Amino acid sequence: MKVGRGALSPPFLVMDVIAAANAREATHPGVIRMEVGQPGLGAPRGAVEAAAAAMRSGAALGYTEAFGLPSLRARIARHYAEHYGAAVPAARVAVTVGASGAFPLAFLAAFDPGDRVAMAAPYYPPYANILRALGMEPVLLPCGAGTRFQPTVAMLDALDPLPAGLVVASPCNPAGTMLSPEELRAIAAWCHARGVRLVSDEIYHGLSWGGVAESTAAALSPSAIVVNSFSKYWSMTGWRIGWLVLPEDLLRPVECLAQNMFISAPHVAQVAAEAAMDCREELEARKAGYARARAALLEGLPFRRMAEADGAFYLWCDVGELTGDSVAFCRAMLEGAGVAATPGVDFDPARGGRFVRFSYCGDAEAVLRAPGRLRGWLERGGAG
């Protein structure tokens, strides 16, 4: 029996690490969970209360419009005015089933099977895996510490032939580095002038640490697609709620795709998300906790080379002095130190054997214990 090409997508290895950490925790409690980018605290209080009130009201909470509740779309548009000083009409906002549901909609509307879409490496694995499942070809741009793990216009100028699209992420997963407003503006202008569709992943906005200002491609290009999500800053991973800011030419194509593929994002999650946008005081307190964890890890982790973590809640650590096999290293680290982290090959198959990604958005007290555990494990010869 035939198996479709889309069923042959490679695994997202962090999910395998989660399973291994769960198994280890069952027999050896106290594993420090630094493998997944999931905030340790749930949705903010106001979001939970809004969802509970909606469920108690007796309202059907059925399908919404494919692009979401008008009130949520208007609130997201207001966020662009308040946070970026950008005028984004609510009509250009499409509420989606998380950012994970947004990417297939964007890719299907913007590209055709066989199209080449460029992205920096290291990169968030589902970018490439979704593109391949849709019959498109990822074009990887190897980036290192010299460009802060971000693409440059010079790299784009060297591409021949030109790709149909470019995916950028700022802050990026896994390195946490950001494009400056000037760099993002230059990339957006380059793409628009050459007919290359820019897809800007902005899901970690709100979680930056002061070195680089946040800017949105929605304010820099009339042809760019912006992806965002309530999963990270708003701590709503399991609610599966995100959004797109779309250029005019893709509004109806994406709407038709969304109607057929998803109908709509969950109604109650949309209600909660709208309320979450007014929970800034609680969310900023959580952000301050991430900042403390980040500072402690930057000072205490026993690795000499780490990416400049401008934003998000990850540290991308070069462990090449200890290993060239990050999968085996992470397995040994889980068994020997009780610390779960993600091997770099998940994000860069060619060079990721010498990198490990640590997430610091989980249990704050546990995260602060990680440097001591890792130092002790390495002193015992744990890395082999």
XYZ file of C-alpha atoms in Angstrom:
384
model
C 0.000 0.000 0.000
C 1.324 3.436 -0.915
C 2.441 5.839 1.820
C 2.194 9.531 0.930
C 5.286 11.696 0.781
C 3.927 13.894 3.549
C 3.930 10.913 5.916
C 7.703 10.612 5.555
C 8.566 13.849 7.358
C 11.490 13.461 9.768
C 10.731 13.589 13.494
C 10.900 16.728 15.601
C 13.557 15.324 17.950
C 12.623 17.469 20.930
C 9.453 15.377 21.181
C 11.619 12.274 21.542
C 13.599 14.031 24.278
C 10.344 14.819 26.088
C 9.417 11.131 26.004
C 12.855 10.106 27.298
C 12.690 12.702 30.079
C 9.215 11.510 31.081
C 10.496 7.929 31.296
C 13.509 9.019 33.363
C 11.304 11.072 35.689
C 9.107 8.020 36.340
C 12.030 6.124 37.884
C 14.334 8.961 38.990
C 12.242 11.977 40.118
C 13.794 15.420 39.953
C 14.713 15.720 36.269
C 15.354 19.374 35.373
C 13.292 19.982 32.248
C 15.109 22.298 29.839
C 14.256 20.546 26.593
C 11.047 22.246 25.503
C 10.018 25.848 24.922
C 6.910 25.690 27.073
C 6.419 28.223 29.875
C 6.219 26.534 33.260
C 3.186 28.587 34.252
C -0.138 28.334 32.436
C -2.369 30.984 30.919
C -2.616 34.254 32.856
C -5.387 34.524 35.420
C -7.561 36.878 33.381
C -7.525 34.500 30.421
C -8.597 31.545 32.555
C -11.373 33.563 34.150
C -12.639 34.735 30.767
C -12.697 31.168 29.452
C -14.512 29.902 32.545
C -17.099 32.675 32.320
C -17.719 31.916 28.651
C -18.211 28.223 29.402
C -20.568 28.938 32.312
C -22.611 31.348 30.219
C -24.305 28.598 28.271
C -23.181 30.063 24.970
C -22.629 27.504 22.234
C -18.965 28.474 21.720
C -19.219 27.011 18.248
C -17.451 27.811 15.012
C -16.318 31.375 14.538
C -15.459 33.026 11.241
C -12.464 31.326 9.658
C -10.278 34.321 10.520
C -11.518 34.433 14.110
C -13.659 36.544 16.396
C -13.840 40.159 15.162
C -13.142 41.425 18.694
C -9.933 39.375 18.967
C -8.749 40.496 15.543
C -9.387 44.114 16.558
C -7.481 43.588 19.821
C -4.505 42.142 17.950
C -4.563 45.102 15.561
C -4.551 47.431 18.576
C -1.502 45.548 19.910
C 0.437 46.482 16.759
C -0.402 50.145 17.285
C 0.537 50.067 20.975
C 3.644 47.878 20.813
C 5.183 48.871 17.474
C 3.431 52.096 16.485
C 2.289 50.230 13.359
C -1.089 50.622 11.673
C -2.309 47.086 10.955
C -5.983 46.849 9.951
C -7.950 44.153 11.756
C -9.019 42.891 8.332
C -5.435 41.723 7.710
C -5.330 39.632 10.907
C -6.156 35.928 10.679
C -6.520 33.992 13.931
C -5.067 30.484 13.543
C -4.739 27.161 15.356
C -1.437 28.212 16.891
C 1.594 29.249 14.885
C 1.862 25.590 13.882
C -1.423 25.965 12.035
C -0.373 29.304 10.584
C 2.708 28.061 8.746
C 0.942 25.559 6.440
C -1.633 28.209 5.556
C 1.094 30.730 4.752
C 3.218 28.282 2.785
C 0.301 26.898 0.757
C -0.980 30.364 -0.110
C 2.403 31.848 -0.995
C 4.275 28.986 -2.669
C 3.817 26.153 -5.152
C 5.152 22.590 -5.037
C 8.766 22.671 -6.154
C 9.353 26.233 -4.938
C 12.566 26.892 -3.016
C 12.256 28.686 0.325
C 15.373 29.933 2.118
C 16.024 30.069 5.862
C 18.955 30.430 8.223
C 20.474 27.328 9.776
C 20.111 26.629 12.671
C 16.330 26.852 12.345
C 13.077 25.677 13.921
C 12.722 22.159 12.444
C 9.031 22.295 11.436
C 9.779 25.116 8.955
C 11.686 22.709 6.767
C 9.596 19.657 7.583
C 6.301 21.377 6.701
C 7.773 22.742 3.468
C 8.978 19.283 2.444
C 5.621 17.709 3.318
C 3.980 20.257 1.003
C 6.383 19.430 -1.840
C 8.542 22.526 -1.450
C 12.321 22.689 -1.029
C 14.036 24.308 1.976
C 17.257 26.144 1.105
C 19.495 26.355 4.164
C 21.797 29.332 4.734
C 24.519 28.202 7.166
C 24.848 30.929 9.814
C 27.229 31.115 12.738
C 28.340 33.359 15.540
C 29.844 35.805 13.018
C 26.360 36.847 11.857
C 24.775 36.025 15.215
C 23.070 32.988 13.656
C 20.953 35.270 11.452
C 20.894 35.680 7.649
C 22.316 38.762 5.952
C 21.542 40.595 2.741
C 24.953 39.503 1.474
C 23.915 35.873 1.899
C 20.699 36.557 0.019
C 22.557 38.314 -2.810
C 24.647 35.159 -3.253
C 21.610 32.956 -3.913
C 21.308 31.818 -7.515
C 18.595 31.199 -8.498
C 16.530 33.390 -6.223
C 14.227 31.500 -3.878
C 10.475 31.982 -3.939
C 10.507 32.846 -0.259
C 12.551 33.521 2.855
C 11.687 32.594 6.447
C 13.268 34.703 9.181
C 12.807 34.489 12.945
C 13.658 37.256 15.378
C 14.127 36.290 18.172
C 15.047 32.955 16.677
C 14.734 29.438 17.956
C 17.200 27.951 18.905
C 19.797 30.717 19.272
C 17.655 33.487 20.739
C 19.380 36.117 18.584
C 17.516 38.983 16.915
C 17.703 41.014 13.760
C 18.039 44.715 14.499
C 15.286 46.942 13.095
C 17.730 48.115 10.424
C 18.668 44.556 9.456
C 15.042 43.425 9.250
C 14.166 46.515 7.211
C 16.988 45.787 4.753
C 15.949 42.129 4.391
C 12.292 43.082 3.930
C 13.219 45.626 1.251
C 15.466 43.096 -0.514
C 12.673 40.520 -0.589
C 9.976 42.915 -1.758
C 12.131 44.350 -4.541
C 12.903 40.881 -5.915
C 9.504 39.264 -5.536
C 10.710 36.959 -2.754
C 7.943 36.371 -0.236
C 9.132 37.144 3.299
C 7.661 35.065 6.142
C 8.589 36.627 9.489
C 8.265 34.428 12.582
C 7.669 36.798 15.500
C 6.298 34.352 18.070
C 8.884 35.290 20.713
C 8.110 38.993 20.607
C 7.574 40.318 24.094
C 10.460 38.165 25.310
C 13.506 40.263 24.473
C 16.144 41.397 26.890
C 16.964 44.952 25.939
C 19.921 44.638 23.625
C 17.967 44.776 20.355
C 14.630 46.481 19.751
C 11.707 44.416 18.520
C 10.411 45.329 15.071
C 7.715 43.750 12.948
C 7.845 43.004 9.247
C 4.182 44.042 9.109
C 5.394 47.642 9.316
C 8.249 47.210 6.839
C 6.843 45.475 3.764
C 3.458 45.356 2.009
C 4.160 41.805 0.809
C 5.456 40.153 3.994
C 3.604 37.540 6.038
C 3.914 37.745 9.828
C 3.359 34.754 12.117
C 2.741 35.182 15.836
C 1.326 33.118 18.673
C -0.116 33.239 22.177
C 2.065 30.283 23.202
C 5.210 32.037 24.397
C 4.845 35.512 25.954
C 1.201 34.823 26.826
C 1.973 31.290 28.158
C -0.885 29.611 26.286
C 0.774 26.669 24.523
C -2.002 24.110 24.907
C -4.764 26.525 23.950
C -3.532 26.351 20.334
C -4.085 29.944 19.340
C -1.981 32.164 17.085
C -2.333 34.602 14.236
C -1.119 35.787 10.858
C -0.797 39.323 9.572
C -1.354 38.945 5.848
C -0.660 41.119 2.818
C -3.706 42.117 0.801
C -3.058 39.652 -2.025
C -3.164 36.641 0.297
C -6.229 37.480 2.370
C -8.808 35.554 0.367
C -6.504 32.633 -0.529
C -5.615 32.069 3.140
C -9.234 32.468 4.200
C -10.352 29.766 1.760
C -7.586 27.440 2.930
C -8.454 28.056 6.590
C -12.154 27.378 5.950
C -11.321 24.007 4.439
C -8.440 22.896 6.651
C -9.397 24.132 10.123
C -12.840 25.851 9.936
C -11.704 28.086 12.805
C -9.497 28.210 15.853
C -11.200 26.982 19.055
C -13.803 29.520 20.157
C -13.030 29.344 23.886
C -9.305 29.731 23.208
C -10.037 32.901 21.263
C -12.013 34.301 24.201
C -9.138 33.500 26.546
C -6.549 34.968 24.185
C -8.369 38.287 23.934
C -8.444 38.543 27.730
C -4.777 37.528 27.986
C -3.770 40.600 26.029
C -4.858 42.732 28.986
C -2.875 40.722 31.581
C 0.337 42.635 31.082
C 1.282 43.060 34.759
C 1.165 39.308 35.431
C 3.002 38.479 32.218
C 5.742 41.036 32.802
C 6.346 39.499 36.249
C 6.842 36.116 34.547
C 9.199 37.713 32.066
C 11.265 39.067 34.953
C 11.590 35.488 36.207
C 12.884 34.352 32.816
C 15.383 37.193 32.904
C 16.726 36.031 36.274
C 17.062 32.462 34.988
C 18.810 33.690 31.851
C 21.336 35.705 33.856
C 22.080 32.785 36.179
C 22.616 30.371 33.289
C 24.789 32.764 31.280
C 27.017 33.082 34.335
C 26.855 29.509 35.588
C 26.611 27.031 32.724
C 29.941 25.249 32.210
C 30.232 26.050 28.497
C 32.515 28.748 27.133
C 30.651 29.604 23.922
C 26.983 30.535 23.898
C 24.942 32.561 21.406
C 23.989 36.106 22.301
C 20.562 35.444 23.778
C 18.798 38.674 22.809
C 15.339 37.169 23.204
C 13.157 34.068 23.511
C 14.073 31.735 26.391
C 16.850 29.550 25.008
C 20.611 29.273 25.247
C 22.399 27.789 22.218
C 25.573 26.299 23.622
C 28.615 25.162 21.668
C 29.730 21.915 23.317
C 32.206 21.024 20.590
C 35.058 20.882 23.104
C 33.229 17.998 24.783
C 31.520 16.125 21.980
C 30.701 15.959 18.301
C 27.557 13.920 18.964
C 24.952 16.094 20.661
C 22.355 13.302 20.628
C 24.594 11.000 22.667
C 25.665 13.952 24.853
C 22.050 14.843 25.700
C 21.221 11.206 26.394
C 24.188 10.906 28.764
C 23.352 14.257 30.382
C 19.804 13.095 31.104
C 20.989 9.809 32.583
C 23.992 11.169 34.476
C 22.930 14.667 35.530
C 19.147 14.471 35.371
C 19.041 17.471 33.014
C 16.974 17.256 29.828
C 18.019 19.447 26.888
C 17.653 19.263 23.107
C 20.465 18.115 20.788
C 21.532 20.638 18.182
C 21.005 18.253 15.263
C 17.283 18.945 15.633
C 17.980 22.504 14.444
C 20.997 22.034 12.187
C 21.539 18.507 10.837
C 24.911 19.416 9.291
C 26.569 21.195 12.240
C 24.314 20.539 15.208
C 26.402 17.699 16.569
C 28.414 20.271 18.513
C 25.468 22.285 19.899
C 22.837 21.837 22.603
C 19.784 24.018 23.243
C 18.744 24.722 26.833
C 15.325 26.222 27.551
C 14.945 28.297 30.724
C 11.188 28.997 30.796
C 10.229 26.028 32.989
C 10.313 25.597 36.751
C 12.449 28.542 37.893
C 13.899 26.931 41.007
C 14.848 23.793 39.094
C 16.490 25.759 36.284
C 18.702 27.559 38.792
C 20.019 24.183 39.993
C 21.080 23.118 36.497
C 24.567 24.738 36.385
C 25.671 23.015 39.586
C 24.394 19.644 38.411
C 26.114 19.987 35.066
C 29.424 21.074 36.557
C 29.363 18.109 38.935
C 28.511 15.709 36.121
C 31.319 17.007 33.905
C 33.811 16.876 36.783
C 32.893 13.207 37.213
C 33.745 12.642 33.543
C 30.123 12.481 32.540
C 30.676 13.648 28.982
C 32.940 10.690 28.301
